[in-house]
Amino acid sequence: MKTILFIVGSLRKQSFNRQLAKLAENMLADRFDIKYLEFEDVPLMNQDLEAETPETVKRVRQEVLAADGIWIFTPEYNFSYPGLLKNLLDWLSRPMDISNFANPSAVVGKKVTACGAGGKNQTMSCRAKLNELLEFIKMDVMKEPQTGIALGLEAWTEGKFVLTDEQIAQLKEQAEKFAKFIQ
Ligand SMILES: Cc1cc2nc3c(=O)[nH]c(=O)nc-3n(C[C@H](O)[C@H](O)[C@H](O)COP(=O)(O)O)c2cc1C
């Protein structure tokens, strides 16, 4: 069975993006092994740390290497992607063996897609910039379709995550296309 690694760009316990990931997991779990990347303990990028790669960085690289595809679920922060996601991707973008920059990173050629739940902008600016970054670090990006959810009023007032049938259909379409993309 192929593996899809989910990366959630929010550390919030009740994260809507984590809830969105759960829905996507239910759509794929009969055919794929779904794993979540836990990366809270990855340190802030500091080139002084690179000579002796931190254990947590080694672990996230191994999890990425072992996956057939990566699906990022992320909120939009100030018209872009959250800093914690950028920090993770910065670590992942570096050669695994830093002694030679010709050496591969863990993400090169890796198939990836993204989606997100946020405000009225449906995380569009976040995903446009994220897609650019993912391509820059030489990942194989599925840019269409990508699900963008504008959270409803009940999300902001009561913390409830309710998707319309249309939004669920959108997520399902992305799940099916990504399943084909990584075959
Ligand atoms: C620092 C910060 C900046 C934000 N900027 C935006 C933004 O530019 N556009 C937007 O739609 N939402 C913005 N938001 C709101 C988040 O997208 C929203 O809270 C979202 O639900 C968080 O996702 P989560 O539930 O997965 O944590 C911002 C939130 C924070 C904390």
JSON list of C-alpha atoms and ligand atoms in Angstrom, two decimals:
[
{"chain": "A", "resi": 1, "resn": "MET", "atom": "CA", "xyz": [0.00, 0.00, 0.00]},
{"chain": "A", "resi": 2, "resn": "LYS", "atom": "CA", "xyz": [1.35, 3.45, -0.89]},
{"chain": "A", "resi": 3, "resn": "THR", "atom": "CA", "xyz": [1.83, 6.06, 1.81]},
{"chain": "A", "resi": 4, "resn": "ILE", "atom": "CA", "xyz": [0.63, 9.66, 1.85]},
{"chain": "A", "resi": 5, "resn": "LEU", "atom": "CA", "xyz": [2.18, 11.91, 4.45]},
{"chain": "A", "resi": 6, "resn": "PHE", "atom": "CA", "xyz": [-0.08, 14.70, 5.69]},
{"chain": "A", "resi": 7, "resn": "ILE", "atom": "CA", "xyz": [1.49, 17.94, 6.91]},
{"chain": "A", "resi": 8, "resn": "VAL", "atom": "CA", "xyz": [-0.75, 20.33, 8.85]},
{"chain": "A", "resi": 9, "resn": "GLY", "atom": "CA", "xyz": [0.48, 23.93, 8.90]},
{"chain": "A", "resi": 10, "resn": "SER", "atom": "CA", "xyz": [-1.22, 24.79, 12.19]},
{"chain": "A", "resi": 11, "resn": "LEU", "atom": "CA", "xyz": [-0.27, 23.72, 15.71]},
{"chain": "A", "resi": 12, "resn": "ARG", "atom": "CA", "xyz": [-3.66, 24.70, 17.15]},
{"chain": "A", "resi": 13, "resn": "LYS", "atom": "CA", "xyz": [-5.34, 21.78, 18.95]},
{"chain": "A", "resi": 14, "resn": "GLN", "atom": "CA", "xyz": [-8.73, 22.43, 17.33]},
{"chain": "A", "resi": 15, "resn": "SER", "atom": "CA", "xyz": [-7.17, 23.37, 13.99]},
{"chain": "A", "resi": 16, "resn": "PHE", "atom": "CA", "xyz": [-9.70, 23.51, 11.16]},
{"chain": "A", "resi": 17, "resn": "ASN", "atom": "CA", "xyz": [-6.93, 22.45, 8.81]},
{"chain": "A", "resi": 18, "resn": "ARG", "atom": "CA", "xyz": [-6.29, 19.35, 10.91]},
{"chain": "A", "resi": 19, "resn": "GLN", "atom": "CA", "xyz": [-10.04, 18.66, 10.72]},
{"chain": "A", "resi": 20, "resn": "LEU", "atom": "CA", "xyz": [-9.85, 19.10, 6.95]},
{"chain": "A", "resi": 21, "resn": "ALA", "atom": "CA", "xyz": [-6.98, 16.59, 6.88]},
{"chain": "A", "resi": 22, "resn": "LYS", "atom": "CA", "xyz": [-9.12, 14.13, 8.84]},
{"chain": "A", "resi": 23, "resn": "LEU", "atom": "CA", "xyz": [-11.85, 14.39, 6.18]},
{"chain": "A", "resi": 24, "resn": "ALA", "atom": "CA", "xyz": [-9.31, 13.78, 3.41]},
{"chain": "A", "resi": 25, "resn": "GLU", "atom": "CA", "xyz": [-7.91, 10.85, 5.41]},
{"chain": "A", "resi": 26, "resn": "ASN", "atom": "CA", "xyz": [-11.38, 9.26, 5.47]},
{"chain": "A", "resi": 27, "resn": "MET", "atom": "CA", "xyz": [-11.55, 9.62, 1.68]},
{"chain": "A", "resi": 28, "resn": "LEU", "atom": "CA", "xyz": [-8.22, 7.84, 1.12]},
{"chain": "A", "resi": 29, "resn": "ALA", "atom": "CA", "xyz": [-7.70, 5.46, 4.03]},
{"chain": "A", "resi": 30, "resn": "ASP", "atom": "CA", "xyz": [-9.16, 2.44, 2.21]},
{"chain": "A", "resi": 31, "resn": "ARG", "atom": "CA", "xyz": [-6.41, 2.65, -0.44]},
{"chain": "A", "resi": 32, "resn": "PHE", "atom": "CA", "xyz": [-3.48, 4.41, 1.19]},
{"chain": "A", "resi": 33, "resn": "ASP", "atom": "CA", "xyz": [-1.55, 4.36, 4.41]},
{"chain": "A", "resi": 34, "resn": "ILE", "atom": "CA", "xyz": [-2.09, 7.88, 5.79]},
{"chain": "A", "resi": 35, "resn": "LYS", "atom": "CA", "xyz": [0.51, 9.28, 8.17]},
{"chain": "A", "resi": 36, "resn": "TYR", "atom": "CA", "xyz": [0.80, 12.69, 9.82]},
{"chain": "A", "resi": 37, "resn": "LEU", "atom": "CA", "xyz": [4.12, 14.45, 10.12]},
{"chain": "A", "resi": 38, "resn": "GLU", "atom": "CA", "xyz": [4.65, 15.77, 13.65]},
{"chain": "A", "resi": 39, "resn": "PHE", "atom": "CA", "xyz": [7.22, 18.55, 13.45]},
{"chain": "A", "resi": 40, "resn": "GLU", "atom": "CA", "xyz": [6.66, 20.78, 16.49]},
{"chain": "A", "resi": 41, "resn": "ASP", "atom": "CA", "xyz": [10.11, 19.87, 17.78]},
{"chain": "A", "resi": 42, "resn": "VAL", "atom": "CA", "xyz": [12.02, 20.80, 14.62]},
{"chain": "A", "resi": 43, "resn": "PRO", "atom": "CA", "xyz": [14.36, 23.65, 15.64]},
{"chain": "A", "resi": 44, "resn": "LEU", "atom": "CA", "xyz": [14.44, 27.03, 13.94]},
{"chain": "A", "resi": 45, "resn": "MET", "atom": "CA", "xyz": [16.77, 26.90, 10.95]},
{"chain": "A", "resi": 46, "resn": "ASN", "atom": "CA", "xyz": [20.28, 27.74, 12.01]},
{"chain": "A", "resi": 47, "resn": "GLN", "atom": "CA", "xyz": [23.15, 26.86, 9.70]},
{"chain": "A", "resi": 48, "resn": "ASP", "atom": "CA", "xyz": [25.36, 26.27, 12.73]},
{"chain": "A", "resi": 49, "resn": "LEU", "atom": "CA", "xyz": [23.22, 23.19, 13.43]},
{"chain": "A", "resi": 50, "resn": "GLU", "atom": "CA", "xyz": [23.65, 21.72, 9.97]},
{"chain": "A", "resi": 51, "resn": "ALA", "atom": "CA", "xyz": [27.08, 20.16, 10.43]},
{"chain": "A", "resi": 52, "resn": "GLU", "atom": "CA", "xyz": [25.55, 17.74, 12.89]},
{"chain": "A", "resi": 53, "resn": "THR", "atom": "CA", "xyz": [21.97, 17.33, 11.75]},
{"chain": "A", "resi": 54, "resn": "PRO", "atom": "CA", "xyz": [19.51, 17.41, 14.69]},
{"chain": "A", "resi": 55, "resn": "GLU", "atom": "CA", "xyz": [17.77, 14.05, 15.32]},
{"chain": "A", "resi": 56, "resn": "THR", "atom": "CA", "xyz": [14.32, 15.59, 14.77]},
{"chain": "A", "resi": 57, "resn": "VAL", "atom": "CA", "xyz": [15.38, 16.85, 11.36]},
{"chain": "A", "resi": 58, "resn": "LYS", "atom": "CA", "xyz": [16.72, 13.40, 10.47]},
{"chain": "A", "resi": 59, "resn": "ARG", "atom": "CA", "xyz": [13.39, 11.90, 11.52]},
{"chain": "A", "resi": 60, "resn": "VAL", "atom": "CA", "xyz": [11.20, 14.25, 9.43]},
{"chain": "A", "resi": 61, "resn": "ARG", "atom": "CA", "xyz": [13.48, 13.70, 6.43]},
{"chain": "A", "resi": 62, "resn": "GLN", "atom": "CA", "xyz": [13.11, 9.93, 6.78]},
{"chain": "A", "resi": 63, "resn": "GLU", "atom": "CA", "xyz": [9.32, 10.22, 7.00]},
{"chain": "A", "resi": 64, "resn": "VAL", "atom": "CA", "xyz": [9.27, 12.37, 3.87]},
{"chain": "A", "resi": 65, "resn": "LEU", "atom": "CA", "xyz": [11.57, 9.98, 2.01]},
{"chain": "A", "resi": 66, "resn": "ALA", "atom": "CA", "xyz": [9.37, 7.02, 2.92]},
{"chain": "A", "resi": 67, "resn": "ALA", "atom": "CA", "xyz": [6.19, 8.67, 1.59]},
{"chain": "A", "resi": 68, "resn": "ASP", "atom": "CA", "xyz": [4.89, 8.32, -1.97]},
{"chain": "A", "resi": 69, "resn": "GLY", "atom": "CA", "xyz": [3.12, 11.66, -1.74]},
{"chain": "A", "resi": 70, "resn": "ILE", "atom": "CA", "xyz": [2.76, 14.64, 0.57]},
{"chain": "A", "resi": 71, "resn": "TRP", "atom": "CA", "xyz": [-0.44, 16.61, 1.18]},
{"chain": "A", "resi": 72, "resn": "ILE", "atom": "CA", "xyz": [-0.17, 19.95, 2.98]},
{"chain": "A", "resi": 73, "resn": "PHE", "atom": "CA", "xyz": [-3.20, 21.38, 4.83]},
{"chain": "A", "resi": 74, "resn": "THR", "atom": "CA", "xyz": [-2.52, 24.94, 5.84]},
{"chain": "A", "resi": 75, "resn": "PRO", "atom": "CA", "xyz": [-4.06, 28.15, 7.09]},
{"chain": "A", "resi": 76, "resn": "GLU", "atom": "CA", "xyz": [-3.16, 31.47, 5.53]},
{"chain": "A", "resi": 77, "resn": "TYR", "atom": "CA", "xyz": [-1.17, 33.85, 7.74]},
{"chain": "A", "resi": 78, "resn": "ASN", "atom": "CA", "xyz": [-0.91, 37.43, 6.49]},
{"chain": "A", "resi": 79, "resn": "PHE", "atom": "CA", "xyz": [-1.51, 36.52, 2.83]},
{"chain": "A", "resi": 80, "resn": "SER", "atom": "CA", "xyz": [1.13, 33.81, 2.94]},
{"chain": "A", "resi": 81, "resn": "TYR", "atom": "CA", "xyz": [1.98, 30.43, 4.51]},
{"chain": "A", "resi": 82, "resn": "PRO", "atom": "CA", "xyz": [2.75, 30.14, 8.24]},
{"chain": "A", "resi": 83, "resn": "GLY", "atom": "CA", "xyz": [6.36, 30.56, 9.31]},
{"chain": "A", "resi": 84, "resn": "LEU", "atom": "CA", "xyz": [6.43, 27.13, 10.93]},
{"chain": "A", "resi": 85, "resn": "LEU", "atom": "CA", "xyz": [5.77, 25.55, 7.53]},
{"chain": "A", "resi": 86, "resn": "LYS", "atom": "CA", "xyz": [8.50, 27.63, 5.91]},
{"chain": "A", "resi": 87, "resn": "ASN", "atom": "CA", "xyz": [10.93, 26.56, 8.66]},
{"chain": "A", "resi": 88, "resn": "LEU", "atom": "CA", "xyz": [10.11, 22.89, 8.07]},
{"chain": "A", "resi": 89, "resn": "LEU", "atom": "CA", "xyz": [10.47, 23.25, 4.29]},
{"chain": "A", "resi": 90, "resn": "ASP", "atom": "CA", "xyz": [13.75, 25.12, 4.70]},
{"chain": "A", "resi": 91, "resn": "TRP", "atom": "CA", "xyz": [15.17, 22.15, 6.61]},
{"chain": "A", "resi": 92, "resn": "LEU", "atom": "CA", "xyz": [13.76, 19.70, 4.09]},
{"chain": "A", "resi": 93, "resn": "SER", "atom": "CA", "xyz": [15.18, 21.66, 1.16]},
{"chain": "A", "resi": 94, "resn": "ARG", "atom": "CA", "xyz": [18.81, 21.19, 2.24]},
{"chain": "A", "resi": 95, "resn": "PRO", "atom": "CA", "xyz": [20.97, 18.29, 1.03]},
{"chain": "A", "resi": 96, "resn": "MET", "atom": "CA", "xyz": [20.79, 15.34, 3.41]},
{"chain": "A", "resi": 97, "resn": "ASP", "atom": "CA", "xyz": [24.56, 15.11, 3.24]},
{"chain": "A", "resi": 98, "resn": "ILE", "atom": "CA", "xyz": [25.61, 18.74, 3.56]},
{"chain": "A", "resi": 99, "resn": "SER", "atom": "CA", "xyz": [29.25, 18.02, 2.61]},
{"chain": "A", "resi": 100, "resn": "ASN", "atom": "CA", "xyz": [28.30, 18.42, -1.05]},
{"chain": "A", "resi": 101, "resn": "PHE", "atom": "CA", "xyz": [25.52, 20.64, -2.40]},
{"chain": "A", "resi": 102, "resn": "ALA", "atom": "CA", "xyz": [25.06, 18.29, -5.34]},
{"chain": "A", "resi": 103, "resn": "ASN", "atom": "CA", "xyz": [23.64, 15.75, -2.88]},
{"chain": "A", "resi": 104, "resn": "PRO", "atom": "CA", "xyz": [19.87, 15.32, -2.94]},
{"chain": "A", "resi": 105, "resn": "SER", "atom": "CA", "xyz": [17.42, 16.74, -0.42]},
{"chain": "A", "resi": 106, "resn": "ALA", "atom": "CA", "xyz": [14.62, 14.61, 1.02]},
{"chain": "A", "resi": 107, "resn": "VAL", "atom": "CA", "xyz": [12.01, 16.45, -1.03]},
{"chain": "A", "resi": 108, "resn": "VAL", "atom": "CA", "xyz": [13.52, 16.57, -4.53]},
{"chain": "A", "resi": 109, "resn": "GLY", "atom": "CA", "xyz": [11.05, 15.11, -7.05]},
{"chain": "A", "resi": 110, "resn": "LYS", "atom": "CA", "xyz": [8.56, 14.28, -4.29]},
{"chain": "A", "resi": 111, "resn": "LYS", "atom": "CA", "xyz": [4.91, 14.55, -5.32]},
{"chain": "A", "resi": 112, "resn": "VAL", "atom": "CA", "xyz": [2.97, 17.10, -3.31]},
{"chain": "A", "resi": 113, "resn": "THR", "atom": "CA", "xyz": [-0.32, 18.97, -3.20]},
{"chain": "A", "resi": 114, "resn": "ALA", "atom": "CA", "xyz": [-1.80, 21.59, -0.88]},
{"chain": "A", "resi": 115, "resn": "CYS", "atom": "CA", "xyz": [-5.13, 22.90, 0.31]},
{"chain": "A", "resi": 116, "resn": "GLY", "atom": "CA", "xyz": [-6.33, 25.10, 3.11]},
{"chain": "A", "resi": 117, "resn": "ALA", "atom": "CA", "xyz": [-9.07, 26.51, 5.28]},
{"chain": "A", "resi": 118, "resn": "GLY", "atom": "CA", "xyz": [-9.03, 30.16, 6.25]},
{"chain": "A", "resi": 119, "resn": "GLY", "atom": "CA", "xyz": [-10.81, 33.47, 5.71]},
{"chain": "A", "resi": 120, "resn": "LYS", "atom": "CA", "xyz": [-12.64, 34.88, 2.69]},
{"chain": "A", "resi": 121, "resn": "ASN", "atom": "CA", "xyz": [-9.56, 34.54, 0.49]},
{"chain": "A", "resi": 122, "resn": "GLN", "atom": "CA", "xyz": [-9.89, 30.71, 0.67]},
{"chain": "A", "resi": 123, "resn": "THR", "atom": "CA", "xyz": [-6.12, 30.56, 1.38]},
{"chain": "A", "resi": 124, "resn": "MET", "atom": "CA", "xyz": [-5.50, 31.52, -2.26]},
{"chain": "A", "resi": 125, "resn": "SER", "atom": "CA", "xyz": [-2.52, 33.82, -1.61]},
{"chain": "A", "resi": 126, "resn": "CYS", "atom": "CA", "xyz": [-1.04, 31.31, 0.80]},
{"chain": "A", "resi": 127, "resn": "ARG", "atom": "CA", "xyz": [-1.27, 28.48, -1.73]},
{"chain": "A", "resi": 128, "resn": "ALA", "atom": "CA", "xyz": [0.02, 30.58, -4.65]},
{"chain": "A", "resi": 129, "resn": "LYS", "atom": "CA", "xyz": [3.16, 31.39, -2.65]},
{"chain": "A", "resi": 130, "resn": "LEU", "atom": "CA", "xyz": [3.43, 27.89, -1.24]},
{"chain": "A", "resi": 131, "resn": "ASN", "atom": "CA", "xyz": [3.20, 26.31, -4.72]},
{"chain": "A", "resi": 132, "resn": "GLU", "atom": "CA", "xyz": [6.00, 28.61, -5.84]},
{"chain": "A", "resi": 133, "resn": "LEU", "atom": "CA", "xyz": [8.15, 27.58, -2.88]},
{"chain": "A", "resi": 134, "resn": "LEU", "atom": "CA", "xyz": [7.45, 23.86, -3.40]},
{"chain": "A", "resi": 135, "resn": "GLU", "atom": "CA", "xyz": [8.49, 24.15, -7.03]},
{"chain": "A", "resi": 136, "resn": "PHE", "atom": "CA", "xyz": [11.58, 26.12, -6.08]},
{"chain": "A", "resi": 137, "resn": "ILE", "atom": "CA", "xyz": [12.71, 23.29, -3.83]},
{"chain": "A", "resi": 138, "resn": "LYS", "atom": "CA", "xyz": [12.15, 20.94, -6.78]},
{"chain": "A", "resi": 139, "resn": "MET", "atom": "CA", "xyz": [9.06, 19.13, -5.63]},
{"chain": "A", "resi": 140, "resn": "ASP", "atom": "CA", "xyz": [6.58, 17.76, -8.17]},
{"chain": "A", "resi": 141, "resn": "VAL", "atom": "CA", "xyz": [3.52, 19.90, -7.40]},
{"chain": "A", "resi": 142, "resn": "MET", "atom": "CA", "xyz": [-0.10, 19.12, -8.23]},
{"chain": "A", "resi": 143, "resn": "LYS", "atom": "CA", "xyz": [-1.45, 22.68, -8.46]},
{"chain": "A", "resi": 144, "resn": "GLU", "atom": "CA", "xyz": [-4.89, 21.81, -9.81]},
{"chain": "A", "resi": 145, "resn": "PRO", "atom": "CA", "xyz": [-7.25, 21.11, -8.24]},
{"chain": "A", "resi": 146, "resn": "GLN", "atom": "CA", "xyz": [-6.50, 22.49, -4.80]},
{"chain": "A", "resi": 147, "resn": "THR", "atom": "CA", "xyz": [-9.25, 22.94, -2.24]},
{"chain": "A", "resi": 148, "resn": "GLY", "atom": "CA", "xyz": [-9.69, 26.40, -0.72]},
{"chain": "A", "resi": 149, "resn": "ILE", "atom": "CA", "xyz": [-12.19, 26.72, 2.10]},
{"chain": "A", "resi": 150, "resn": "ALA", "atom": "CA", "xyz": [-13.56, 30.05, 3.31]},
{"chain": "A", "resi": 151, "resn": "LEU", "atom": "CA", "xyz": [-14.59, 29.19, 6.85]},
{"chain": "A", "resi": 152, "resn": "GLY", "atom": "CA", "xyz": [-18.24, 29.86, 7.68]},
{"chain": "A", "resi": 153, "resn": "LEU", "atom": "CA", "xyz": [-19.46, 32.20, 10.41]},
{"chain": "A", "resi": 154, "resn": "GLU", "atom": "CA", "xyz": [-19.99, 29.29, 12.85]},
{"chain": "A", "resi": 155, "resn": "ALA", "atom": "CA", "xyz": [-16.27, 28.51, 12.64]},
{"chain": "A", "resi": 156, "resn": "TRP", "atom": "CA", "xyz": [-15.32, 31.96, 13.89]},
{"chain": "A", "resi": 157, "resn": "THR", "atom": "CA", "xyz": [-18.13, 32.32, 16.45]},
{"chain": "A", "resi": 158, "resn": "GLU", "atom": "CA", "xyz": [-18.49, 28.78, 17.83]},
{"chain": "A", "resi": 159, "resn": "GLY", "atom": "CA", "xyz": [-15.30, 27.08, 16.67]},
{"chain": "A", "resi": 160, "resn": "LYS", "atom": "CA", "xyz": [-17.37, 24.69, 14.53]},
{"chain": "A", "resi": 161, "resn": "PHE", "atom": "CA", "xyz": [-16.07, 23.27, 11.28]},
{"chain": "A", "resi": 162, "resn": "VAL", "atom": "CA", "xyz": [-18.94, 22.73, 8.87]},
{"chain": "A", "resi": 163, "resn": "LEU", "atom": "CA", "xyz": [-18.36, 22.15, 5.17]},
{"chain": "A", "resi": 164, "resn": "THR", "atom": "CA", "xyz": [-20.96, 22.50, 2.43]},
{"chain": "A", "resi": 165, "resn": "ASP", "atom": "CA", "xyz": [-21.61, 19.57, 0.08]},
{"chain": "A", "resi": 166, "resn": "GLU", "atom": "CA", "xyz": [-19.83, 21.55, -2.62]},
{"chain": "A", "resi": 167, "resn": "GLN", "atom": "CA", "xyz": [-16.71, 21.95, -0.46]},
{"chain": "A", "resi": 168, "resn": "ILE", "atom": "CA", "xyz": [-16.72, 18.25, 0.38]},
{"chain": "A", "resi": 169, "resn": "ALA", "atom": "CA", "xyz": [-17.01, 17.44, -3.34]},
{"chain": "A", "resi": 170, "resn": "GLN", "atom": "CA", "xyz": [-14.06, 19.75, -4.01]},
{"chain": "A", "resi": 171, "resn": "LEU", "atom": "CA", "xyz": [-11.92, 17.94, -1.42]},
{"chain": "A", "resi": 172, "resn": "LYS", "atom": "CA", "xyz": [-12.98, 14.56, -2.83]},
{"chain": "A", "resi": 173, "resn": "GLU", "atom": "CA", "xyz": [-11.96, 15.65, -6.32]},
{"chain": "A", "resi": 174, "resn": "GLN", "atom": "CA", "xyz": [-8.54, 16.70, -5.05]},
{"chain": "A", "resi": 175, "resn": "ALA", "atom": "CA", "xyz": [-8.16, 13.41, -3.16]},
{"chain": "A", "resi": 176, "resn": "GLU", "atom": "CA", "xyz": [-9.02, 11.37, -6.27]},
{"chain": "A", "resi": 177, "resn": "LYS", "atom": "CA", "xyz": [-6.74, 13.40, -8.56]},
{"chain": "A", "resi": 178, "resn": "PHE", "atom": "CA", "xyz": [-3.88, 13.16, -6.08]},
{"chain": "A", "resi": 179, "resn": "ALA", "atom": "CA", "xyz": [-4.40, 9.41, -5.76]},
{"chain": "A", "resi": 180, "resn": "LYS", "atom": "CA", "xyz": [-3.89, 9.16, -9.54]},
{"chain": "A", "resi": 181, "resn": "PHE", "atom": "CA", "xyz": [-1.02, 11.67, -9.50]},
{"chain": "A", "resi": 182, "resn": "ILE", "atom": "CA", "xyz": [1.06, 9.48, -7.17]},
{"chain": "A", "resi": 183, "resn": "GLN", "atom": "CA", "xyz": [0.32, 6.16, -8.89]},
{"chain": "B", "resi": 1, "resn": "LIG", "atom": "C1", "xyz": [-0.81, 35.55, 12.33]},
{"chain": "B", "resi": 1, "resn": "LIG", "atom": "C2", "xyz": [-2.11, 35.26, 11.64]},
{"chain": "B", "resi": 1, "resn": "LIG", "atom": "C3", "xyz": [-2.36, 35.84, 10.41]},
{"chain": "B", "resi": 1, "resn": "LIG", "atom": "C4", "xyz": [-3.53, 35.53, 9.73]},
{"chain": "B", "resi": 1, "resn": "LIG", "atom": "N1", "xyz": [-3.71, 36.04, 8.46]},
{"chain": "B", "resi": 1, "resn": "LIG", "atom": "C5", "xyz": [-4.75, 35.59, 7.71]},
{"chain": "B", "resi": 1, "resn": "LIG", "atom": "C6", "xyz": [-4.85, 35.93, 6.33]},
{"chain": "B", "resi": 1, "resn": "LIG", "atom": "O1", "xyz": [-4.03, 36.65, 5.78]},
{"chain": "B", "resi": 1, "resn": "LIG", "atom": "N2", "xyz": [-5.88, 35.41, 5.61]},
{"chain": "B", "resi": 1, "resn": "LIG", "atom": "C7", "xyz": [-6.81, 34.57, 6.18]},
{"chain": "B", "resi": 1, "resn": "LIG", "atom": "O2", "xyz": [-7.72, 34.10, 5.50]},
{"chain": "B", "resi": 1, "resn": "LIG", "atom": "N3", "xyz": [-6.74, 34.25, 7.49]},
{"chain": "B", "resi": 1, "resn": "LIG", "atom": "C8", "xyz": [-5.74, 34.72, 8.26]},
{"chain": "B", "resi": 1, "resn": "LIG", "atom": "N4", "xyz": [-5.63, 34.33, 9.57]},
{"chain": "B", "resi": 1, "resn": "LIG", "atom": "C9", "xyz": [-6.69, 33.52, 10.15]},
{"chain": "B", "resi": 1, "resn": "LIG", "atom": "C10", "xyz": [-6.42, 32.04, 9.99]},
{"chain": "B", "resi": 1, "resn": "LIG", "atom": "O3", "xyz": [-6.37, 31.69, 8.65]},
{"chain": "B", "resi": 1, "resn": "LIG", "atom": "C11", "xyz": [-7.53, 31.26, 10.68]},
{"chain": "B", "resi": 1, "resn": "LIG", "atom": "O4", "xyz": [-7.46, 31.53, 12.05]},
{"chain": "B", "resi": 1, "resn": "LIG", "atom": "C12", "xyz": [-7.50, 29.78, 10.43]},
{"chain": "B", "resi": 1, "resn": "LIG", "atom": "O5", "xyz": [-8.66, 29.19, 10.88]},
{"chain": "B", "resi": 1, "resn": "LIG", "atom": "C13", "xyz": [-6.42, 29.11, 11.18]},
{"chain": "B", "resi": 1, "resn": "LIG", "atom": "O6", "xyz": [-6.37, 27.75, 10.78]},
{"chain": "B", "resi": 1, "resn": "LIG", "atom": "P1", "xyz": [-6.39, 26.58, 11.88]},
{"chain": "B", "resi": 1, "resn": "LIG", "atom": "O7", "xyz": [-7.82, 26.50, 12.38]},
{"chain": "B", "resi": 1, "resn": "LIG", "atom": "O8", "xyz": [-6.03, 25.37, 11.09]},
{"chain": "B", "resi": 1, "resn": "LIG", "atom": "O9", "xyz": [-5.45, 26.92, 12.95]},
{"chain": "B", "resi": 1, "resn": "LIG", "atom": "C14", "xyz": [-4.49, 34.66, 10.30]},
{"chain": "B", "resi": 1, "resn": "LIG", "atom": "C15", "xyz": [-4.23, 34.10, 11.56]},
{"chain": "B", "resi": 1, "resn": "LIG", "atom": "C16", "xyz": [-3.06, 34.39, 12.22]},
{"chain": "B", "resi": 1, "resn": "LIG", "atom": "C17", "xyz": [-2.77, 33.71, 13.54]}
]
